[in-house]
Amino acid sequence: MATSGKVIKCMAAVAWAPKTPLSIEEIEVAPPKAREVRIKILACGICRSDDHVVKGLLSNQKFPVIAGHEAAAIVESVGKEVTAVKQGDKVIPLIVPQCGECRCCKHRNSNFCIKNDVVNTGLMEDSTSRLTCKGKPVHTFLGVGAFTEYTVVNEAAVVKIDAAAPVERVCLIGCGFSTGYGSAVQIAKVEAGSTCVIFGLGGIGLSTLIGCRVAGAARIIGVDVNKDKFAKAKTLGATECVNPRDFTKPIHEVLCGMTDGGADYTFECIGTIDTMTSALKSSHPGLGTCVIIGVAAGDERISLDPMLMITGRTLKGSCFGGIKSKDCVPQLVADYMAKKFNLDELVTHTLPFEKINDGFELLRNGKSIRSVLIF
Ligand code: APR
Ligand code: ZN
Ligand code: ZN
């Protein structure tokens, strides 16, 4: 491509400080260094974690930053020694990379590659950024930073997908869908005939619901304080939905009453410590598994009565649904193309990139499941 090896000037949504609207600015994107890939973003979902970034809620969060991490893209150019992808490939950037060499990559059951940037450095491996705005280096979120026309990612953090896949749908496989779906099928390993409870019916919760249904759960109970979320949850396979505000007693007591003492599996897809504790208490004391998926604000802590665990519950956490990203993302795209599951119900709004702040408003007002930005 004509831009190969050159600095690209393009538009990006920059967060200069916490709690301010994103500012659409011209940025400069340097060419990729060795084992790096420069990608042109085609579509990107707005995830709740992006909202945490722009509000400055995450540990180590640094500004200015470009959030956005649920994207589909095309490779513009590659740095030296890159073998995994080539110019023109349709790709999904990976918020949890897969280097293939670290202890987690080599472990059968872990996906938490050491090259991840969940710790929020916001920089490339050499501790610099390829993105600058007004002469200042700009951080990127989760090693991706996709609210921009172009960005640069590590080779370990990008994977080729089917060129025919619709970017405005499969971008969700870059975060929300895989996180929820994997939490059900890979982390919890939901069994056919079981009872599941899902706290929070946003993009993550509904993706978890799809996973529970594909795994053959007999009962799936959705929990949300916004009853407007119930209709879609039922379309996707929830058998019942409950609103904690409709009860005077704690929601875990209500749920244990509905499930013969507690559910087989519970999933926390909200990100508050209160709902994390409720999800654990709603799992059966002797056999239940609770999976925490929601991301709490950086300084929040859970305090637990150890008796909750001693009786036989299992508490698990999930990052990117526990799936090994390079191995599984292309397969999930293929499964979507083969109609094994549908992503259409999750996308409630499609907006041009310039309307990004409107997309955040829809999320904050509980009006959207996923808004997908088109570039
Ligand atoms: N009890 C029940 N439901 C609640 C509560 C509560 N106390 N508080 C919020 N909710 C519901 C909201 O009404 C909403 O439907 O939880 C849902 C959360 O959905 P989204 O805001 O769309 O968030 P989502 O993108 O699904 O992410 C959920 O996972 O990845 C993390 O950072 C992300 O912590 C967030 C979580
Ligand atoms: Zn690794
Ligand atoms: Zn996300």
PDB file of N, CA and C and ligand atoms in Angstrom, residues 46-50 52 58 69-70 175-176 179 199-206 223-227 229 242-245 251 268-272 274-276 293-296 363 366 368-370, ligand 1:
ATOM      1  N   ILE A  46     -18.781  -0.506  21.164  1.00  0.00           N
ATOM      2  CA  ILE A  46     -18.502   0.248  22.393  1.00  0.00           C
ATOM      3  C   ILE A  46     -18.869  -0.648  23.562  1.00  0.00           C
ATOM      4  N   CYS A  47     -17.880  -0.988  24.378  1.00  0.00           N
ATOM      5  CA  CYS A  47     -18.045  -1.919  25.495  1.00  0.00           C
ATOM      6  C   CYS A  47     -18.038  -1.118  26.797  1.00  0.00           C
ATOM      7  N   ARG A  48     -18.643  -1.674  27.824  1.00  0.00           N
ATOM      8  CA  ARG A  48     -18.678  -0.988  29.119  1.00  0.00           C
ATOM      9  C   ARG A  48     -17.263  -0.686  29.638  1.00  0.00           C
ATOM     10  N   SER A  49     -16.318  -1.560  29.329  1.00  0.00           N
ATOM     11  CA  SER A  49     -14.943  -1.311  29.786  1.00  0.00           C
ATOM     12  C   SER A  49     -14.376  -0.030  29.170  1.00  0.00           C
ATOM     13  N   ASP A  50     -14.806   0.314  27.955  1.00  0.00           N
ATOM     14  CA  ASP A  50     -14.366   1.577  27.354  1.00  0.00           C
ATOM     15  C   ASP A  50     -14.878   2.761  28.168  1.00  0.00           C
ATOM     16  N   HIS A  52     -15.419   2.622  31.369  1.00  0.00           N
ATOM     17  CA  HIS A  52     -14.555   2.667  32.557  1.00  0.00           C
ATOM     18  C   HIS A  52     -13.280   3.455  32.236  1.00  0.00           C
ATOM     19  N   LEU A  58     -10.204   2.649  35.940  1.00  0.00           N
ATOM     20  CA  LEU A  58      -9.368   1.446  36.002  1.00  0.00           C
ATOM     21  C   LEU A  58      -8.011   1.746  36.646  1.00  0.00           C
ATOM     22  N   HIS A  69     -11.735  -1.510  21.840  1.00  0.00           N
ATOM     23  CA  HIS A  69     -10.956  -2.755  21.832  1.00  0.00           C
ATOM     24  C   HIS A  69     -11.748  -3.913  21.246  1.00  0.00           C
ATOM     25  N   GLU A  70     -12.941  -3.618  20.690  1.00  0.00           N
ATOM     26  CA  GLU A  70     -13.818  -4.694  20.195  1.00  0.00           C
ATOM     27  C   GLU A  70     -13.979  -4.482  18.687  1.00  0.00           C
ATOM     28  N   CYS A 175     -14.351  -8.881  21.805  1.00  0.00           N
ATOM     29  CA  CYS A 175     -14.456  -8.748  23.266  1.00  0.00           C
ATOM     30  C   CYS A 175     -15.744  -9.367  23.789  1.00  0.00           C
ATOM     31  N   GLY A 176     -16.839  -8.602  23.728  1.00  0.00           N
ATOM     32  CA  GLY A 176     -18.049  -8.960  24.460  1.00  0.00           C
ATOM     33  C   GLY A 176     -18.568 -10.351  24.199  1.00  0.00           C
ATOM     34  N   THR A 179     -16.108 -13.072  25.480  1.00  0.00           N
ATOM     35  CA  THR A 179     -16.004 -13.007  26.940  1.00  0.00           C
ATOM     36  C   THR A 179     -17.188 -13.706  27.598  1.00  0.00           C
ATOM     37  N   PHE A 199     -26.403 -12.398  36.023  1.00  0.00           N
ATOM     38  CA  PHE A 199     -26.576 -11.054  36.588  1.00  0.00           C
ATOM     39  C   PHE A 199     -26.108 -10.032  35.562  1.00  0.00           C
ATOM     40  N   GLY A 200     -27.044  -9.216  35.063  1.00  0.00           N
ATOM     41  CA  GLY A 200     -26.699  -8.182  34.081  1.00  0.00           C
ATOM     42  C   GLY A 200     -26.972  -8.677  32.680  1.00  0.00           C
ATOM     43  N   LEU A 201     -27.880  -8.002  31.990  1.00  0.00           N
ATOM     44  CA  LEU A 201     -28.288  -8.447  30.650  1.00  0.00           C
ATOM     45  C   LEU A 201     -27.850  -7.445  29.591  1.00  0.00           C
ATOM     46  N   GLY A 202     -26.626  -6.954  29.729  1.00  0.00           N
ATOM     47  CA  GLY A 202     -26.008  -6.134  28.684  1.00  0.00           C
ATOM     48  C   GLY A 202     -25.321  -7.044  27.674  1.00  0.00           C
ATOM     49  N   GLY A 203     -24.387  -6.489  26.931  1.00  0.00           N
ATOM     50  CA  GLY A 203     -23.722  -7.259  25.878  1.00  0.00           C
ATOM     51  C   GLY A 203     -23.021  -8.491  26.410  1.00  0.00           C
ATOM     52  N   ILE A 204     -22.377  -8.371  27.583  1.00  0.00           N
ATOM     53  CA  ILE A 204     -21.659  -9.516  28.144  1.00  0.00           C
ATOM     54  C   ILE A 204     -22.657 -10.566  28.645  1.00  0.00           C
ATOM     55  N   GLY A 205     -23.667 -10.103  29.391  1.00  0.00           N
ATOM     56  CA  GLY A 205     -24.651 -11.029  29.946  1.00  0.00           C
ATOM     57  C   GLY A 205     -25.392 -11.785  28.847  1.00  0.00           C
ATOM     58  N   LEU A 206     -25.786 -11.093  27.789  1.00  0.00           N
ATOM     59  CA  LEU A 206     -26.529 -11.766  26.717  1.00  0.00           C
ATOM     60  C   LEU A 206     -25.626 -12.746  25.966  1.00  0.00           C
ATOM     61  N   VAL A 223     -31.107 -11.610  35.465  1.00  0.00           N
ATOM     62  CA  VAL A 223     -31.321 -10.650  36.554  1.00  0.00           C
ATOM     63  C   VAL A 223     -30.863  -9.274  36.071  1.00  0.00           C
ATOM     64  N   ASP A 224     -31.758  -8.294  36.136  1.00  0.00           N
ATOM     65  CA  ASP A 224     -31.358  -6.943  35.746  1.00  0.00           C
ATOM     66  C   ASP A 224     -32.280  -5.936  36.417  1.00  0.00           C
ATOM     67  N   VAL A 225     -31.749  -4.764  36.759  1.00  0.00           N
ATOM     68  CA  VAL A 225     -32.584  -3.707  37.353  1.00  0.00           C
ATOM     69  C   VAL A 225     -33.328  -2.915  36.280  1.00  0.00           C
ATOM     70  N   ASN A 226     -32.972  -3.155  35.032  1.00  0.00           N
ATOM     71  CA  ASN A 226     -33.644  -2.465  33.926  1.00  0.00           C
ATOM     72  C   ASN A 226     -34.517  -3.479  33.188  1.00  0.00           C
ATOM     73  N   LYS A 227     -35.831  -3.392  33.449  1.00  0.00           N
ATOM     74  CA  LYS A 227     -36.720  -4.425  32.889  1.00  0.00           C
ATOM     75  C   LYS A 227     -36.817  -4.343  31.360  1.00  0.00           C
ATOM     76  N   LYS A 229     -34.547  -4.729  29.507  1.00  0.00           N
ATOM     77  CA  LYS A 229     -33.600  -5.711  28.967  1.00  0.00           C
ATOM     78  C   LYS A 229     -34.204  -7.121  28.865  1.00  0.00           C
ATOM     79  N   VAL A 242     -35.774 -11.675  36.350  1.00  0.00           N
ATOM     80  CA  VAL A 242     -36.202 -11.047  37.601  1.00  0.00           C
ATOM     81  C   VAL A 242     -35.495  -9.706  37.793  1.00  0.00           C
ATOM     82  N   ASN A 243     -36.254  -8.790  38.426  1.00  0.00           N
ATOM     83  CA  ASN A 243     -35.717  -7.466  38.747  1.00  0.00           C
ATOM     84  C   ASN A 243     -35.556  -7.376  40.265  1.00  0.00           C
ATOM     85  N   PRO A 244     -34.325  -7.237  40.759  1.00  0.00           N
ATOM     86  CA  PRO A 244     -34.111  -7.200  42.213  1.00  0.00           C
ATOM     87  C   PRO A 244     -34.950  -6.130  42.901  1.00  0.00           C
ATOM     88  N   ARG A 245     -35.312  -5.079  42.164  1.00  0.00           N
ATOM     89  CA  ARG A 245     -36.081  -3.976  42.766  1.00  0.00           C
ATOM     90  C   ARG A 245     -37.537  -4.357  43.022  1.00  0.00           C
ATOM     91  N   ILE A 251     -31.714 -10.415  46.681  1.00  0.00           N
ATOM     92  CA  ILE A 251     -31.959 -11.156  45.435  1.00  0.00           C
ATOM     93  C   ILE A 251     -31.413 -12.588  45.502  1.00  0.00           C
ATOM     94  N   GLU A 268     -21.597 -13.216  36.953  1.00  0.00           N
ATOM     95  CA  GLU A 268     -21.710 -11.790  37.257  1.00  0.00           C
ATOM     96  C   GLU A 268     -21.230 -11.009  36.055  1.00  0.00           C
ATOM     97  N   CYS A 269     -22.156 -10.308  35.397  1.00  0.00           N
ATOM     98  CA  CYS A 269     -21.844  -9.570  34.160  1.00  0.00           C
ATOM     99  C   CYS A 269     -22.200  -8.101  34.338  1.00  0.00           C
ATOM    100  N   ILE A 270     -21.888  -7.541  35.509  1.00  0.00           N
ATOM    101  CA  ILE A 270     -22.223  -6.138  35.791  1.00  0.00           C
ATOM    102  C   ILE A 270     -20.953  -5.361  36.178  1.00  0.00           C
ATOM    103  N   GLY A 271     -20.264  -5.863  37.208  1.00  0.00           N
ATOM    104  CA  GLY A 271     -19.029  -5.179  37.606  1.00  0.00           C
ATOM    105  C   GLY A 271     -19.119  -4.406  38.910  1.00  0.00           C
ATOM    106  N   THR A 272     -20.097  -4.777  39.778  1.00  0.00           N
ATOM    107  CA  THR A 272     -20.113  -4.156  41.112  1.00  0.00           C
ATOM    108  C   THR A 272     -19.857  -5.245  42.158  1.00  0.00           C
ATOM    109  N   ASP A 274     -21.211  -5.661  45.031  1.00  0.00           N
ATOM    110  CA  ASP A 274     -22.454  -6.181  45.625  1.00  0.00           C
ATOM    111  C   ASP A 274     -23.044  -7.300  44.769  1.00  0.00           C
ATOM    112  N   THR A 275     -23.058  -7.101  43.458  1.00  0.00           N
ATOM    113  CA  THR A 275     -23.648  -8.134  42.592  1.00  0.00           C
ATOM    114  C   THR A 275     -22.714  -9.340  42.481  1.00  0.00           C
ATOM    115  N   MET A 276     -21.407  -9.118  42.663  1.00  0.00           N
ATOM    116  CA  MET A 276     -20.477 -10.266  42.677  1.00  0.00           C
ATOM    117  C   MET A 276     -20.792 -11.155  43.882  1.00  0.00           C
ATOM    118  N   ILE A 293     -17.266 -11.994  35.780  1.00  0.00           N
ATOM    119  CA  ILE A 293     -16.853 -11.489  34.467  1.00  0.00           C
ATOM    120  C   ILE A 293     -16.757  -9.960  34.490  1.00  0.00           C
ATOM    121  N   GLY A 294     -17.670  -9.319  35.235  1.00  0.00           N
ATOM    122  CA  GLY A 294     -17.701  -7.854  35.284  1.00  0.00           C
ATOM    123  C   GLY A 294     -16.408  -7.287  35.862  1.00  0.00           C
ATOM    124  N   VAL A 295     -16.050  -6.114  35.381  1.00  0.00           N
ATOM    125  CA  VAL A 295     -14.828  -5.449  35.849  1.00  0.00           C
ATOM    126  C   VAL A 295     -15.232  -4.367  36.840  1.00  0.00           C
ATOM    127  N   ALA A 296     -14.766  -4.510  38.082  1.00  0.00           N
ATOM    128  CA  ALA A 296     -15.097  -3.516  39.108  1.00  0.00           C
ATOM    129  C   ALA A 296     -14.139  -2.338  39.006  1.00  0.00           C
ATOM    130  N   LEU A 363     -25.136   3.917  25.829  1.00  0.00           N
ATOM    131  CA  LEU A 363     -24.689   2.908  26.797  1.00  0.00           C
ATOM    132  C   LEU A 363     -25.007   3.371  28.218  1.00  0.00           C
ATOM    133  N   GLY A 366     -28.582   3.154  29.284  1.00  0.00           N
ATOM    134  CA  GLY A 366     -29.192   1.809  29.249  1.00  0.00           C
ATOM    135  C   GLY A 366     -30.020   1.565  28.003  1.00  0.00           C
ATOM    136  N   SER A 368     -28.767   0.921  24.860  1.00  0.00           N
ATOM    137  CA  SER A 368     -28.148   0.053  23.850  1.00  0.00           C
ATOM    138  C   SER A 368     -27.660  -1.244  24.486  1.00  0.00           C
ATOM    139  N   ILE A 369     -27.544  -2.277  23.664  1.00  0.00           N
ATOM    140  CA  ILE A 369     -26.758  -3.437  24.066  1.00  0.00           C
ATOM    141  C   ILE A 369     -25.361  -3.155  23.525  1.00  0.00           C
ATOM    142  N   ARG A 370     -25.217  -3.213  22.223  1.00  0.00           N
ATOM    143  CA  ARG A 370     -23.962  -2.789  21.619  1.00  0.00           C
ATOM    144  C   ARG A 370     -24.241  -1.762  20.535  1.00  0.00           C
TER     145      ARG A 370
HETATM  146  N1  APR B   1     -28.408  -5.441  39.530  1.00  0.00           N
HETATM  147  C1  APR B   1     -28.816  -6.000  38.366  1.00  0.00           C
HETATM  148  N2  APR B   1     -28.500  -5.498  37.149  1.00  0.00           N
HETATM  149  C2  APR B   1     -27.743  -4.394  37.111  1.00  0.00           C
HETATM  150  C3  APR B   1     -27.273  -3.747  38.281  1.00  0.00           C
HETATM  151  C4  APR B   1     -27.662  -4.309  39.548  1.00  0.00           C
HETATM  152  N3  APR B   1     -27.268  -3.781  40.688  1.00  0.00           N
HETATM  153  N4  APR B   1     -26.544  -2.668  37.898  1.00  0.00           N
HETATM  154  C5  APR B   1     -26.528  -2.645  36.557  1.00  0.00           C
HETATM  155  N5  APR B   1     -27.250  -3.688  36.062  1.00  0.00           N
HETATM  156  C6  APR B   1     -27.464  -4.054  34.662  1.00  0.00           C
HETATM  157  C7  APR B   1     -27.679  -2.892  33.719  1.00  0.00           C
HETATM  158  O1  APR B   1     -29.044  -2.487  33.692  1.00  0.00           O
HETATM  159  C8  APR B   1     -27.228  -3.491  32.380  1.00  0.00           C
HETATM  160  O2  APR B   1     -28.292  -4.066  31.668  1.00  0.00           O
HETATM  161  O3  APR B   1     -26.291  -4.691  34.192  1.00  0.00           O
HETATM  162  C9  APR B   1     -26.223  -4.572  32.769  1.00  0.00           C
HETATM  163  C10 APR B   1     -24.768  -4.267  32.374  1.00  0.00           C
HETATM  164  O4  APR B   1     -24.691  -4.184  30.988  1.00  0.00           O
HETATM  165  P1  APR B   1     -23.778  -3.118  30.204  1.00  0.00           P
HETATM  166  O5  APR B   1     -23.724  -1.854  30.954  1.00  0.00           O
HETATM  167  O6  APR B   1     -24.257  -3.124  28.789  1.00  0.00           O
HETATM  168  O7  APR B   1     -22.294  -3.739  30.298  1.00  0.00           O
HETATM  169  P2  APR B   1     -21.548  -4.892  29.482  1.00  0.00           P
HETATM  170  O8  APR B   1     -20.868  -4.305  28.280  1.00  0.00           O
HETATM  171  O9  APR B   1     -22.448  -6.052  29.285  1.00  0.00           O
HETATM  172  O10 APR B   1     -20.382  -5.256  30.511  1.00  0.00           O
HETATM  173  C11 APR B   1     -20.655  -5.800  31.785  1.00  0.00           C
HETATM  174  O11 APR B   1     -18.462  -6.743  31.991  1.00  0.00           O
HETATM  175  O12 APR B   1     -16.616  -6.454  30.602  1.00  0.00           O
HETATM  176  C12 APR B   1     -17.250  -6.055  31.779  1.00  0.00           C
HETATM  177  O13 APR B   1     -16.520  -3.786  32.062  1.00  0.00           O
HETATM  178  C13 APR B   1     -17.608  -4.598  31.744  1.00  0.00           C
HETATM  179  O14 APR B   1     -18.054  -4.562  34.070  1.00  0.00           O
HETATM  180  C14 APR B   1     -18.679  -4.559  32.802  1.00  0.00           C
HETATM  181  C15 APR B   1     -19.405  -5.881  32.607  1.00  0.00           C
END
